[in-house]
Coordinates of C-alpha atoms and ligand atoms in Angstrom, one line a residue:
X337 CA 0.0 0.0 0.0
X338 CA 1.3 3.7 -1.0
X339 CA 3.2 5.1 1.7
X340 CA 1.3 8.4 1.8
X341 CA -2.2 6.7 2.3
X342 CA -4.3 8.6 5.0
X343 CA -5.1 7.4 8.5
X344 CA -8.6 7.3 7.9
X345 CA -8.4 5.3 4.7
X346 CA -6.6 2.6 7.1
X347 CA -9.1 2.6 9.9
X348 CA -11.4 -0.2 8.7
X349 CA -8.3 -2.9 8.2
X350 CA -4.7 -1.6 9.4
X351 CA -3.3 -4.5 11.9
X352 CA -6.1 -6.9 11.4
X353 CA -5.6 -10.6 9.6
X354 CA -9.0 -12.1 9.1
X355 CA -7.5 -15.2 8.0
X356 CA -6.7 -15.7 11.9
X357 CA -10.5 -14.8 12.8
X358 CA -12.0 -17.7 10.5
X359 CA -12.2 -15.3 7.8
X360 CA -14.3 -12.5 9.8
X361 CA -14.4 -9.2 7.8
X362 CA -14.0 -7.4 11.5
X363 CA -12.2 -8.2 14.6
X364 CA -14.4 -10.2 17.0
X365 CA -14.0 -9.4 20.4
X366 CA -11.8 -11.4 22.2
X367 CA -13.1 -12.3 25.6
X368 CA -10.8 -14.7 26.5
X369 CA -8.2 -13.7 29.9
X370 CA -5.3 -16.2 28.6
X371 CA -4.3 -18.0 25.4
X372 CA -3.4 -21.9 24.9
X373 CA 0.7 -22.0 23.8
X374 CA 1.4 -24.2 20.9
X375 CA 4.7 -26.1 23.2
X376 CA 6.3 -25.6 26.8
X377 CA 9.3 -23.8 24.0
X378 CA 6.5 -21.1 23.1
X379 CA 5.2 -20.6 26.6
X380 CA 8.9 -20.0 27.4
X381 CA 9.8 -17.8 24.5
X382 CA 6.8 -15.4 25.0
X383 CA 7.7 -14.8 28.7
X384 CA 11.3 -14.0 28.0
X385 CA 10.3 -11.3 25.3
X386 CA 7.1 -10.1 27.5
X387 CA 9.3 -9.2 30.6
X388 CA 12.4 -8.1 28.9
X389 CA 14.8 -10.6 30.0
X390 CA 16.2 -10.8 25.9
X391 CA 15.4 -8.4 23.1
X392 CA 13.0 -9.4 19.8
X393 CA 14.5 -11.0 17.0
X394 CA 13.7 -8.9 14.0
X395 CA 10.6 -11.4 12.8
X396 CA 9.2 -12.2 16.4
X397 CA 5.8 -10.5 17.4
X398 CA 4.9 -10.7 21.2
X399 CA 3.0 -13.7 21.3
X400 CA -0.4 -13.7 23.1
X401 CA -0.1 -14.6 26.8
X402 CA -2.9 -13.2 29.2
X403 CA -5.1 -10.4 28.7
X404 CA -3.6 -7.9 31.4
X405 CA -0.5 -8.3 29.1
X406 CA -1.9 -8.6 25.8
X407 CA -4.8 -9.2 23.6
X408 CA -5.9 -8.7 19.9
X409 CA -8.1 -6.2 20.8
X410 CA -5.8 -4.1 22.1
X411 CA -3.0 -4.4 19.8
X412 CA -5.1 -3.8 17.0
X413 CA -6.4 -0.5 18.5
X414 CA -2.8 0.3 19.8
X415 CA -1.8 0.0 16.0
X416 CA -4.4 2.0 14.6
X417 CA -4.1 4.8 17.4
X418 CA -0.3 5.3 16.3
X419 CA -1.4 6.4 12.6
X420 CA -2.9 9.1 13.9
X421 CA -0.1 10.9 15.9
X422 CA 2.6 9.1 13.4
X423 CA 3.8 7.7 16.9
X424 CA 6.1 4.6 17.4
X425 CA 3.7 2.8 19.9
X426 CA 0.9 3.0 22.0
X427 CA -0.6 1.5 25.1
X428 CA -4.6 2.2 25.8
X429 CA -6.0 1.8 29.1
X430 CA -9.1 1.7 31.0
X431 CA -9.8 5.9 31.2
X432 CA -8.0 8.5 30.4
X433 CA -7.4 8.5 34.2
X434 CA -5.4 5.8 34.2
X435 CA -3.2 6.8 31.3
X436 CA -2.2 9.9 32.8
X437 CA -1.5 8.6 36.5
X438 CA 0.3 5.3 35.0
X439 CA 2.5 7.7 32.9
X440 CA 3.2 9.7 36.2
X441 CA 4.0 7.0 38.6
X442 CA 6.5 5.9 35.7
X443 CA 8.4 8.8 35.2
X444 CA 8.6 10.1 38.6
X445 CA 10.3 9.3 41.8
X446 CA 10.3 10.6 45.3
X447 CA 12.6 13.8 45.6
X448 CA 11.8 14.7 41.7
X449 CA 10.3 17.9 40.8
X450 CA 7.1 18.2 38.5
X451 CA 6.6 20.9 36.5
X452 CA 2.6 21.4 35.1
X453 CA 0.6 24.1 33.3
X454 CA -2.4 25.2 34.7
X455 CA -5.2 25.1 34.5
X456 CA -5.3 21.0 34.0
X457 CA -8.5 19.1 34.0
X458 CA -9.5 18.1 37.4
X459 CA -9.2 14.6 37.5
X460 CA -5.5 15.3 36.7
X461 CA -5.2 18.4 38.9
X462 CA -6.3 16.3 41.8
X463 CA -3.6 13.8 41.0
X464 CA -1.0 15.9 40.6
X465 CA -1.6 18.2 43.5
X466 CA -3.3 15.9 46.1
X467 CA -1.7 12.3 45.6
X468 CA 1.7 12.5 43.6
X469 CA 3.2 15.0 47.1
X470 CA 2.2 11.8 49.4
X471 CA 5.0 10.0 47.4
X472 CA 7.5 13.1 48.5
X473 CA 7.0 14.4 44.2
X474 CA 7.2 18.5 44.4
X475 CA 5.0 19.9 42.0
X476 CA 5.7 23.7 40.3
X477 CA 2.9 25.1 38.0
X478 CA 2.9 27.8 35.4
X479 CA 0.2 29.3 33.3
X480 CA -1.1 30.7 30.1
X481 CA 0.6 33.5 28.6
X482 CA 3.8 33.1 30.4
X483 CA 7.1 33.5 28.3
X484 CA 9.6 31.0 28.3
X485 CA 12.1 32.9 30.5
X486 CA 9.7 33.6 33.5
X487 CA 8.7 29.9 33.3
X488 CA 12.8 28.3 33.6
X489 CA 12.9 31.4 36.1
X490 CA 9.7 29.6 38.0
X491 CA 11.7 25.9 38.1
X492 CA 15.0 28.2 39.5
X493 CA 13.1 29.4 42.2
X494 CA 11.9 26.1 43.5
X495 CA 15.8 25.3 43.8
X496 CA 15.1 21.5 43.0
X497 CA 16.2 21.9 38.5
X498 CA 18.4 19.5 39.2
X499 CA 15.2 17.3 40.4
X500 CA 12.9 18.4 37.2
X501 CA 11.9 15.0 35.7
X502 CA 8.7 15.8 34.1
X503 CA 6.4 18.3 32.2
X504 CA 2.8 17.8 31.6
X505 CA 1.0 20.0 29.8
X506 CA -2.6 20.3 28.4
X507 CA -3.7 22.4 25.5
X508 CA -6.1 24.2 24.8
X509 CA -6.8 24.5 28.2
X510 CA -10.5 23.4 29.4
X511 CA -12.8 25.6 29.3
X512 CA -11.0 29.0 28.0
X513 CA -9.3 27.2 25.0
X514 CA -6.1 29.1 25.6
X515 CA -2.9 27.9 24.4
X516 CA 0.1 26.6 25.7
X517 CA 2.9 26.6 23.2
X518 CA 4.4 23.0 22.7
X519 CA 7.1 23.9 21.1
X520 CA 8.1 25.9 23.6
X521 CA 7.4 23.6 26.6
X522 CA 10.3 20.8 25.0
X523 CA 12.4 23.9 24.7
X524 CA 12.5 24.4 28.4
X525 CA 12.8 20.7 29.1
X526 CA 15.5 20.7 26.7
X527 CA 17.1 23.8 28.8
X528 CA 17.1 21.7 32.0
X529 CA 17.8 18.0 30.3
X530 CA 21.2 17.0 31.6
X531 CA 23.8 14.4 29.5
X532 CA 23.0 12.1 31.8
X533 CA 18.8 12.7 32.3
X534 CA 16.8 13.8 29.2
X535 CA 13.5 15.5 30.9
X536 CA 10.3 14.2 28.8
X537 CA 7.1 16.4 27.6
X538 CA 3.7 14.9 28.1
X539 CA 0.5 16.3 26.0
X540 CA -2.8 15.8 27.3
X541 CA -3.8 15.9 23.5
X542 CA -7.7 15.6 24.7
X543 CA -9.3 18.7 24.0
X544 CA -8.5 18.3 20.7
X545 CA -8.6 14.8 19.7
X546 CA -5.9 12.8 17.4
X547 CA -7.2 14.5 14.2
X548 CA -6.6 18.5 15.0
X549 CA -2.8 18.6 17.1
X550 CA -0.3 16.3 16.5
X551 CA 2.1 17.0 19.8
X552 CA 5.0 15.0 18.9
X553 CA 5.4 16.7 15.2
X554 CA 5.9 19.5 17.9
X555 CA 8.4 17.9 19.9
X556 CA 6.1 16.2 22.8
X557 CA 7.6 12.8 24.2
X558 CA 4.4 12.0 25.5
X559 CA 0.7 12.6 24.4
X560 CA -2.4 11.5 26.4
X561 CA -5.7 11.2 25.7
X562 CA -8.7 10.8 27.4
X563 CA -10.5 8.0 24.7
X564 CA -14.0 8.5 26.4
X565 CA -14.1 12.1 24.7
X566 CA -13.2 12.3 20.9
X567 CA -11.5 9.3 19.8
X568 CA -14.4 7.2 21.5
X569 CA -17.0 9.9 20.5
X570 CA -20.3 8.2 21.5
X571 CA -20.4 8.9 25.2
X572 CA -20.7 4.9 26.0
X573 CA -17.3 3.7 27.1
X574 CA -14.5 5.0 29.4
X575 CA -10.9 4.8 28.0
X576 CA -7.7 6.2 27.9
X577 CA -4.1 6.3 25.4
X578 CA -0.4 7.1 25.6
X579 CA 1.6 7.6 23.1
X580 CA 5.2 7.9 22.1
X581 CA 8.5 6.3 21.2
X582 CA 9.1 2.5 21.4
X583 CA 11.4 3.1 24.5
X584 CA 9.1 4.8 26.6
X585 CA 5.8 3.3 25.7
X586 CA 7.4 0.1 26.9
X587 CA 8.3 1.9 30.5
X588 CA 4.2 2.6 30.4
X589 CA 3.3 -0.8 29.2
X590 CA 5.5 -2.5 31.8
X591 CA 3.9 -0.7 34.6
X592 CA 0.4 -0.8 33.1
X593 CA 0.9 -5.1 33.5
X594 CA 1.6 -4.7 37.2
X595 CA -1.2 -1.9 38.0
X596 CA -3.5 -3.7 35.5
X597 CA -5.0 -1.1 34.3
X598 CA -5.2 -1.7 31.0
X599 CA -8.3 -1.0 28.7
X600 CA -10.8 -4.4 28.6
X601 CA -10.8 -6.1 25.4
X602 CA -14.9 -4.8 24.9
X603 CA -13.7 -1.6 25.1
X604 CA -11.0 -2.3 22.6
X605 CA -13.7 -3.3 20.4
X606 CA -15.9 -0.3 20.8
X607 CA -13.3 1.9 20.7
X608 CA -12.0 -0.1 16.6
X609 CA -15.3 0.4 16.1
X610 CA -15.1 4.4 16.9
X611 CA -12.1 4.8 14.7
X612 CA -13.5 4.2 11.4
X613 CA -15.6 7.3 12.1
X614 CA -13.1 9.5 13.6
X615 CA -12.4 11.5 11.1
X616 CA -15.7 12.0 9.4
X617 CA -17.0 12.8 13.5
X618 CA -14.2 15.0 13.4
X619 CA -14.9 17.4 10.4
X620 CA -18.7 17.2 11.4
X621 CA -17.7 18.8 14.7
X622 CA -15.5 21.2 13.6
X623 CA -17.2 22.6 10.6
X624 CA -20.3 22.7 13.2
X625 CA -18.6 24.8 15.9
X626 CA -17.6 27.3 13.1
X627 CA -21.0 27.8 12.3
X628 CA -22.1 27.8 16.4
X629 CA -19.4 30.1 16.8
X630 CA -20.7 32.5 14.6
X631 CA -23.7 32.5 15.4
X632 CA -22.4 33.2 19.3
X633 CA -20.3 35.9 18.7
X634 CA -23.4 37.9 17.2
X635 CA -26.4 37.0 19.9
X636 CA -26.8 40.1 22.1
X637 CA -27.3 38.2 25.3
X638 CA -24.0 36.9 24.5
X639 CA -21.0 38.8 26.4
X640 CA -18.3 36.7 25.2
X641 CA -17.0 33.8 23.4
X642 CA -14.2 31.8 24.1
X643 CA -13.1 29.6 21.0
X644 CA -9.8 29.0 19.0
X645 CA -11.5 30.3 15.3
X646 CA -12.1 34.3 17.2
X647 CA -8.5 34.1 17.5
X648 CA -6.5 36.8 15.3
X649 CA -3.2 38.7 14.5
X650 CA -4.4 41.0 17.5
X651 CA -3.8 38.0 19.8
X652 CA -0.1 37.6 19.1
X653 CA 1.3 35.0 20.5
X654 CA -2.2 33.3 21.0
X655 CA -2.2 33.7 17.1
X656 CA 1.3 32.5 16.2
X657 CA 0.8 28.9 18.7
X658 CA -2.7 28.2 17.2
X659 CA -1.1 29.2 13.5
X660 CA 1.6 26.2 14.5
X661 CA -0.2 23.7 16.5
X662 CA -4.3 23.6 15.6
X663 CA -5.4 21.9 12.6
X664 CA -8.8 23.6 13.3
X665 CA -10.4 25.5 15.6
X666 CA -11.9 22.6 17.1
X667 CA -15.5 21.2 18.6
X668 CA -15.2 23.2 21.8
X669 CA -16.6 26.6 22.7
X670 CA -17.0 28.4 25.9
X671 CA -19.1 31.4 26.4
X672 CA -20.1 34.5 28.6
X673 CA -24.1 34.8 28.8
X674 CA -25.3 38.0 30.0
X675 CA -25.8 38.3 33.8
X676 CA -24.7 35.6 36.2
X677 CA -25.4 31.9 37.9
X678 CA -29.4 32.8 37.4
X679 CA -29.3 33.4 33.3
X680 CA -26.8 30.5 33.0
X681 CA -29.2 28.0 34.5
X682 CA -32.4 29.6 32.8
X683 CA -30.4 29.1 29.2
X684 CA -29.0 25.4 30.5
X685 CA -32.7 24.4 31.8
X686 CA -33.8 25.6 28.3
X687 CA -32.1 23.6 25.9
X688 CA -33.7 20.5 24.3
X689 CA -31.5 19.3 21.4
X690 CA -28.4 20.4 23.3
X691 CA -27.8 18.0 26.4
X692 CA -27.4 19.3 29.9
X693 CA -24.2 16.9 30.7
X694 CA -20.4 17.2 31.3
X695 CA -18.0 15.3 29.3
X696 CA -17.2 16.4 25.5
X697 CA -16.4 15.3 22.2
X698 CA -19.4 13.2 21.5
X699 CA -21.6 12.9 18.5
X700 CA -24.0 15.0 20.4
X701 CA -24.0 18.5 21.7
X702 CA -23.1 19.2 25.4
X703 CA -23.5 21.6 27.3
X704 CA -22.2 22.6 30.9
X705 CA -21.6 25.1 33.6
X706 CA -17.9 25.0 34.4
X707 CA -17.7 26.8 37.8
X708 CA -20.1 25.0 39.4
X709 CA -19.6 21.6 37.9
X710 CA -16.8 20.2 36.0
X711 CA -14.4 23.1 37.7
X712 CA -15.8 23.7 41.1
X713 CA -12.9 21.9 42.7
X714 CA -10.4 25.0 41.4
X715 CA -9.7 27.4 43.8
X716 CA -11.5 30.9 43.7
X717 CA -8.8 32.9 43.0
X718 CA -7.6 30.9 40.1
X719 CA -11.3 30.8 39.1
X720 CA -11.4 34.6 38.7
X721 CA -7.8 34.6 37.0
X722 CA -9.0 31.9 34.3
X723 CA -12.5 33.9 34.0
X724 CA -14.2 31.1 34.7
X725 CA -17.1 33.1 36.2
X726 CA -20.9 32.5 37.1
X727 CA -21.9 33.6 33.7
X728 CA -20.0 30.7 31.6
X729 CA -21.2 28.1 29.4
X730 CA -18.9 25.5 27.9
X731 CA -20.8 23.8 25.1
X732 CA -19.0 20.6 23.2
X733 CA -20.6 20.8 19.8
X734 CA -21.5 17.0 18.3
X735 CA -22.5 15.8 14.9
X736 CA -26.4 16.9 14.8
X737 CA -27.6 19.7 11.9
X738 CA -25.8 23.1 12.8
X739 CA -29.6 25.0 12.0
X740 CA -30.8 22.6 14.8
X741 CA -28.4 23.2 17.2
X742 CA -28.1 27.1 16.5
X743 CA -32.0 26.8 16.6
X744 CA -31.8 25.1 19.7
X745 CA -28.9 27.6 21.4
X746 CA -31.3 30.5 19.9
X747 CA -34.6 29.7 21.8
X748 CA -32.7 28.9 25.1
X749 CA -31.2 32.3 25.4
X750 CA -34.3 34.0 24.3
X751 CA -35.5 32.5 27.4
X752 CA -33.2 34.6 29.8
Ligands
PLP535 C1 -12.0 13.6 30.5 C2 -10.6 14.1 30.5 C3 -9.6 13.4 31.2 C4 -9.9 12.1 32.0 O1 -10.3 11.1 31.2 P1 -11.3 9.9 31.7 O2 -11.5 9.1 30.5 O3 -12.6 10.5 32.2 O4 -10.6 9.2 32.8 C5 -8.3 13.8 31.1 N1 -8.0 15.0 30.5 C6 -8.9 15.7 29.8 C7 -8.5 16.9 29.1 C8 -10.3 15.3 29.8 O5 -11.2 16.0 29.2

């Protein structure tokens, strides 16, 4: 097959061999926890390769052992996920949870110092902040907007640099869609990398999905996702995925066996099933928001919207990162209504197409209250310095007719 033939064009077949499924035109699920060997040799073999003690030969493929280890499923999904981020390897767990806090525990130690943009999603906030310092990790945060200087200035202060093992960043951030420059980011951990310790970059790629960033053509060692949200895309499984070189995606794997965390082979399945829609979910979602967008920016009982497409030279440096990293201006737009708590609920109680839910990245539209739901863990003070106030909305635009949803978004707000 031509060498320049598209991820999506591969999503129905890549890393499948029916001829070892009876012929079955798609992979059946295989809900099996361990496989038969063929000889005691095989058994033996498999082992050796599946806990390092010898290297591959160039022909061998990890055989099939137990289903906390491997499974079709899962390779087949870990395959096709690669394509995507043009990444060496992959290992897809049971939520994006899981990804994010096996890739944590792997690459950080007691003593080390973690550095972390803010603000992160929650889940991953709460991780960071209130179990990583019971296993003596230091955490050091900067945020949207700062320059690279004041940021290495930041990791000086702490006086641990020497201890920097890690950053993790997340961009666009959730819900004010600013941007954290990626580039940048694996500048500064190149600045404190060492001869002896490289310092890795971790992307929590979520917010905008395999199809509109590609972190590592950006220099990210790391990207995370959160599968439940885009790349699942139907709001009915739970999942996660990291990706990255051969080298380290083997460190993840190798702790993912002993914290079994790994994704079921069902929601392998689901999630094959997903991919071959990706794309096409995708282009629906972000052709959709451009229209939502619009349609926002005009409404008078609309003070402001937050969204990657209002963006422009005015922005600078805003401007130049989105210019570099976005594909799109992708499925996710925050607003300001008019007025406060009272006229956010009226308009959320309103809606009837749009659904009154957290979570994002679905076929269908979303739509959420941010400081009193999916952020009402952050801290008041970083609340106000993130403007998420009272008065915002952060609406995840699905697949549905963009006249029905701006329809929908129309009647709800003449309702305030
Ligand atoms: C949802 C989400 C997560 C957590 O993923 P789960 O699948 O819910 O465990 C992490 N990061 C971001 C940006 C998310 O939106």
């Amino acid at each position: 097959m031509s060498k320049n033939i598209k991820p999506e064009s591969l999503m129905m077949s890549y890393g499948y061999k029916p001829e070892l499924s009876e012929g079955a035109v798609k992979c059946p699920i295989f809900q099996t926890s361990t496989f038969v060997f063929k000889s005691a040799e095989e058994g033996k073999a498999f082992f050796e390769v599946a806990y390092g003690h010898r290297e591959k030969n160039e022909s061998e493929e990890l055989g099939l052992i137990y289903s906390r280890i491997n499974n079709p499923n899962l390779e087949i999904l870990e395959k096709r996920l690669t394509l995507w981020d043009k990444a060496e390897d992959c290992a897809v767990f049971e939520s994006g949870m899981s990804a994010i806090s096996t890739v944590l525990l792997e690459f950080l130690k007691p003593g080390d110092l973690l550095l972390i943009s803010s603000p992160l999603y929650g889940g991953s906030d709460h991780f960071i902040k209130k179990i990583l310092p019971k296993f003596g990790i230091n955490i050091v945060e900067f945020k949207v907007g700062q320059t690279q200087k004041e940021i290495i200035e930041i990791v000086k202060k702490t006086g641990l640099s020497e201890k920097l093992a890690l950053i993790y960043i997340e961009t666009p951030a959730n819900p004010t869609n600013d941007l954290i420059d990626i580039k940048g980011s694996k500048e500064i951990a190149k600045h404190f990398s060492t001869g002896e310790k490289e310092i890795y970059l971790a992307v929590d790629n979520t917010y905008m999905g395999p199809v509109w960033q590609h972190p590592i053509a950006h220099g990210a060692d790391l990207v995370l996702y959160s599968a439940t949200k885009y790349i699942g895309g139907h709001s009915d499984v739970i999942a996660g995925a990291c990706l990255g070189s051969k080298n380290l995606i083997s460190r993840v794997k190798g702790l993912r066996t002993f914290l079994g965390n790994m994704a079921s082979p069902n929601t392998g399945w689901l999630l094959l099933r997903s991919l071959e829609t990706l794309k096409v979910r995708m282009d629906a979602q972000a052709f959709n928001a451009n229209k939502v967008a619009d349609f926002l920016n005009k409404h008078q009982k609309v003070e402001k919207v937050y969204f990657l497409g209002n963006l422009s030279e005015k922005d600078g440096e805003q401007f130049e990162i989105k210019k570099r990293q976005c594909l799109t201006n992708g499925g996710m737009i925050s607003f300001d209504i008019k007025g406060g708590e009272k006229e956010a609920f009226k308009f959320l109680n309103a809606l009837q197409l749009v659904k009154l839910a957290v979570s994002l990245g679905s076929t269908e539209s979303l739509a959420e209250h941010p400081a009193t739901m999916t952020h009402v863990d952050v801290d008041s003070e970083l609340k106000k310095e993130f403007s998420i106030s009272e008065k915002m909305i952060r609406l995840s635009v699905g697949v549905e007719n963009y006249e029905d949803l701006i329809a929908d978004l129309n009647q709800a707000l003449e309702k305030i």
